[in-house]
Coordinates of C-alpha atoms in Angstrom, one line a residue:
X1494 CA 143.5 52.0 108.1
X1495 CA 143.5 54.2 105.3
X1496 CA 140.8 55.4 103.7
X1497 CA 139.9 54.7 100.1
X1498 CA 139.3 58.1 97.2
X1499 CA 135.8 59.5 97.2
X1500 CA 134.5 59.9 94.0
X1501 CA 133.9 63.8 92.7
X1502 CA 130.6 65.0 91.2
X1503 CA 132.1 66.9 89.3
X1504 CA 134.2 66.1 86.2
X1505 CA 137.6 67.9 85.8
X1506 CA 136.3 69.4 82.8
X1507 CA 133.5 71.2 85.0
X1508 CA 135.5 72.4 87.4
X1509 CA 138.3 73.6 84.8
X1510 CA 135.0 76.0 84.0
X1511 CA 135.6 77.7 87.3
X1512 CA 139.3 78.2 87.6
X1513 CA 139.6 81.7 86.9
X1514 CA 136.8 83.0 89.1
X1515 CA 138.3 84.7 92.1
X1516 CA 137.5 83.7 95.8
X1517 CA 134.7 85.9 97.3
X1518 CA 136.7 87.8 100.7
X1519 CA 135.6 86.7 103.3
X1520 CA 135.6 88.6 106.8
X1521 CA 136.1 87.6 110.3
X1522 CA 133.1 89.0 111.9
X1523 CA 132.3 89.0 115.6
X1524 CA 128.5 88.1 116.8
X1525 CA 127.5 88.9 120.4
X1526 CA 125.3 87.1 121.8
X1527 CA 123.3 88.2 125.7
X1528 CA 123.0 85.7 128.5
X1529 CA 119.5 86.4 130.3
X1530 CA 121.9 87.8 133.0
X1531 CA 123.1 90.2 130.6
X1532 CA 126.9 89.4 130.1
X1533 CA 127.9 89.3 127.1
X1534 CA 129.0 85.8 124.7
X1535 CA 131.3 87.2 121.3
X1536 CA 131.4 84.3 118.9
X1537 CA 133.4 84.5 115.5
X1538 CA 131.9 84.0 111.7
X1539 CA 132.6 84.5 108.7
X1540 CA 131.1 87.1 106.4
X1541 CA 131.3 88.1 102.7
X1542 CA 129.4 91.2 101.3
X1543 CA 129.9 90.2 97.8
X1544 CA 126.5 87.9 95.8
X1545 CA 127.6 84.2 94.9
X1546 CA 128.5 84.7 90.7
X1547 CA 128.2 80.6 89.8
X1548 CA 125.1 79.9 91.1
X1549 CA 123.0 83.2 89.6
X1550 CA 121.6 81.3 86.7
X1551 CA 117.8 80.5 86.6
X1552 CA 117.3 76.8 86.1
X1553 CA 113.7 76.6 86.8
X1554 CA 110.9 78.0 84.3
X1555 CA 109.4 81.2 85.8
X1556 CA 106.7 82.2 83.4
X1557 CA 103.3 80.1 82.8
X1558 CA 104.4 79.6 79.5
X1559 CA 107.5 78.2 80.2
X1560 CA 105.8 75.9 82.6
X1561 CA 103.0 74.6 80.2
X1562 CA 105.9 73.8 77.5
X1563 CA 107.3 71.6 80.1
X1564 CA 103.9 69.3 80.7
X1565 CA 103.1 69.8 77.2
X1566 CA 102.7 66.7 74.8
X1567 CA 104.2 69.0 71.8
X1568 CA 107.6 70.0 73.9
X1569 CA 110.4 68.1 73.3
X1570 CA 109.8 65.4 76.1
X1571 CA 106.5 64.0 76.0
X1572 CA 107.1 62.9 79.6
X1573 CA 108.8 65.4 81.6
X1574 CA 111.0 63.8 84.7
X1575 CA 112.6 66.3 86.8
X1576 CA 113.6 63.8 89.9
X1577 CA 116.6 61.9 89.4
X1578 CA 117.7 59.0 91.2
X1579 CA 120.5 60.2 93.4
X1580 CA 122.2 57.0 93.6
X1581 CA 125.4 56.0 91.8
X1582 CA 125.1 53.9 89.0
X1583 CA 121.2 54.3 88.8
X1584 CA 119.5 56.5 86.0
X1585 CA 115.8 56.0 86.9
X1586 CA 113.9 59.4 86.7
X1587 CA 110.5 60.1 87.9
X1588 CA 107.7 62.7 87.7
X1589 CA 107.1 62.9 91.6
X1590 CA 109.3 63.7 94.4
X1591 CA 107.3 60.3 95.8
X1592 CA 107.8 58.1 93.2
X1593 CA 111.4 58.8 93.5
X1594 CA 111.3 58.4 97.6
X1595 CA 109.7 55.2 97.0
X1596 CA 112.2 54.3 94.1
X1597 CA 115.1 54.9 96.1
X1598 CA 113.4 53.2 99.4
X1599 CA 112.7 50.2 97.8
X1600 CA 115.8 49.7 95.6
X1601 CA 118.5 51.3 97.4
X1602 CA 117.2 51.0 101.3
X1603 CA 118.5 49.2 103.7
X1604 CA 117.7 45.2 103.3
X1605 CA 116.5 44.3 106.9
X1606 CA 114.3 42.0 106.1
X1607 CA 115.8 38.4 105.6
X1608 CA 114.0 35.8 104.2
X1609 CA 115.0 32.6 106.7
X1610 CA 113.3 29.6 105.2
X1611 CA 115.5 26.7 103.9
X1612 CA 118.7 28.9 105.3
X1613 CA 117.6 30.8 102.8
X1614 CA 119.8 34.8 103.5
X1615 CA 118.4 36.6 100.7
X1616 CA 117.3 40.4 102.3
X1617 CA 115.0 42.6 101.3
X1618 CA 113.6 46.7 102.1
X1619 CA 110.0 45.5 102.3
X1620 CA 107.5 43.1 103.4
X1621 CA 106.1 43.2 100.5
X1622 CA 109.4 42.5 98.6
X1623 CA 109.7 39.7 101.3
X1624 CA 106.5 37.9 100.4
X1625 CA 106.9 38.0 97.3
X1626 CA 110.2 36.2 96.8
X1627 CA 108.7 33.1 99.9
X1628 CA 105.6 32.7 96.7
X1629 CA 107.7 32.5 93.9
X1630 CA 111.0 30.6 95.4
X1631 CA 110.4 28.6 98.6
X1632 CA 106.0 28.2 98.2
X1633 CA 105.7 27.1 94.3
X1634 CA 109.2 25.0 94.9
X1635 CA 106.8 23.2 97.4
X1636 CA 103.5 22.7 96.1
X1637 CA 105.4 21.4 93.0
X1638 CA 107.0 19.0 94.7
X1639 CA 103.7 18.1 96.3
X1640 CA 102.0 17.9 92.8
X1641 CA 105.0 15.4 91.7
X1642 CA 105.0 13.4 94.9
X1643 CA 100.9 13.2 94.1
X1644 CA 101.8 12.4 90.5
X1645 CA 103.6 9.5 91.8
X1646 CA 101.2 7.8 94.0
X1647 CA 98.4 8.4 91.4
X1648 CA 100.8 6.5 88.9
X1649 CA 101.6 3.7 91.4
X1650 CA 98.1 3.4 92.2
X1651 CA 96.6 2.8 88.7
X1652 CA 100.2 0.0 88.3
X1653 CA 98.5 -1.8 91.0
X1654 CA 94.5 -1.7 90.3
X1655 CA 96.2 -2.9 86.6
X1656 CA 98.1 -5.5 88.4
X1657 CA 95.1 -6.7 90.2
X1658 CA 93.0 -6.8 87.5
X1659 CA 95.3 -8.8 85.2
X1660 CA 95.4 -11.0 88.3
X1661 CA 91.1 -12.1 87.9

């Protein structure tokens, strides 16, 4: 089969950016490597002498200051989220590396769990998840149709101590 187009990071405007910078040159450089006998192993790399130019920018604050205007109240985000949800479609941002590992657990994980009751196939990534949809779908579906079915007998039950008692 064929396979369908990947989707780019990158827009065509952002790599348009780039188009003018020139390769790095890149050597073919041999690395040898000593067996414990001693013989020698040559294997073949690649090697460039020349620093990366597109990457050189600092991104991260490096002085205190710069650091304290991020967490401060007065910056211009009151609440600072540096994680981003790595998933497509998906713009939740967090303030934790673990809330965003159990953001993306929870709501993009793997649904193993299946729920099973009433041929129910609903799947979910935790128990808790799990649990939590028996309560509120399959468990209150039931104990209202236990109140009603109690309902009913109460009803029938006063019909019939009002029929008797018409009946004296």
């Amino acid at each position: 089969g064929e396979r369908p187009p990947t989707k780019t990071l990158a827009s065509r405007k952002d790599l348009l950016k780039f188009k003018d910078t020139q390769p790095r040159p890149w050597t073919h450089h041999p690395l040898v490597f000593c067996t414990l006998e001693g013989s020698p192993i040559t294997l073949f790399g690649w090697r460039t002498e020349e620093r990366m130019t597109m990457n050189d920018a600092l991104t991260e604050p490096t002085t205190v200051a710069e650091i304290d205007q991020l967490f401060s109240s007065t910056g211009g985000e009151k609440d600072f989220r540096p994680f981003l949800c790595t998933q497509p479609g998906c713009s939740k941002s967090f303030t934790t590396y673990d809330q965003l590992q159990t953001h993306e657990t929870n709501m993009h994980g793997t649904k193993k769990l299946i729920c099973g009751i009433d041929n129910c196939h609903k799947s979910f990534v935790t128990t808790g998840q799990l649990t939590k949809h028996r309560k509120m779908v399959h468990f209150r579906a039931a104990r209202k149709a236990k109140i009603a079915a109690a309902a009913v007998e109460e009803a029938e039950a006063e019909a019939e101590a009002e029929a008797e008692a018409e009946a004296e």
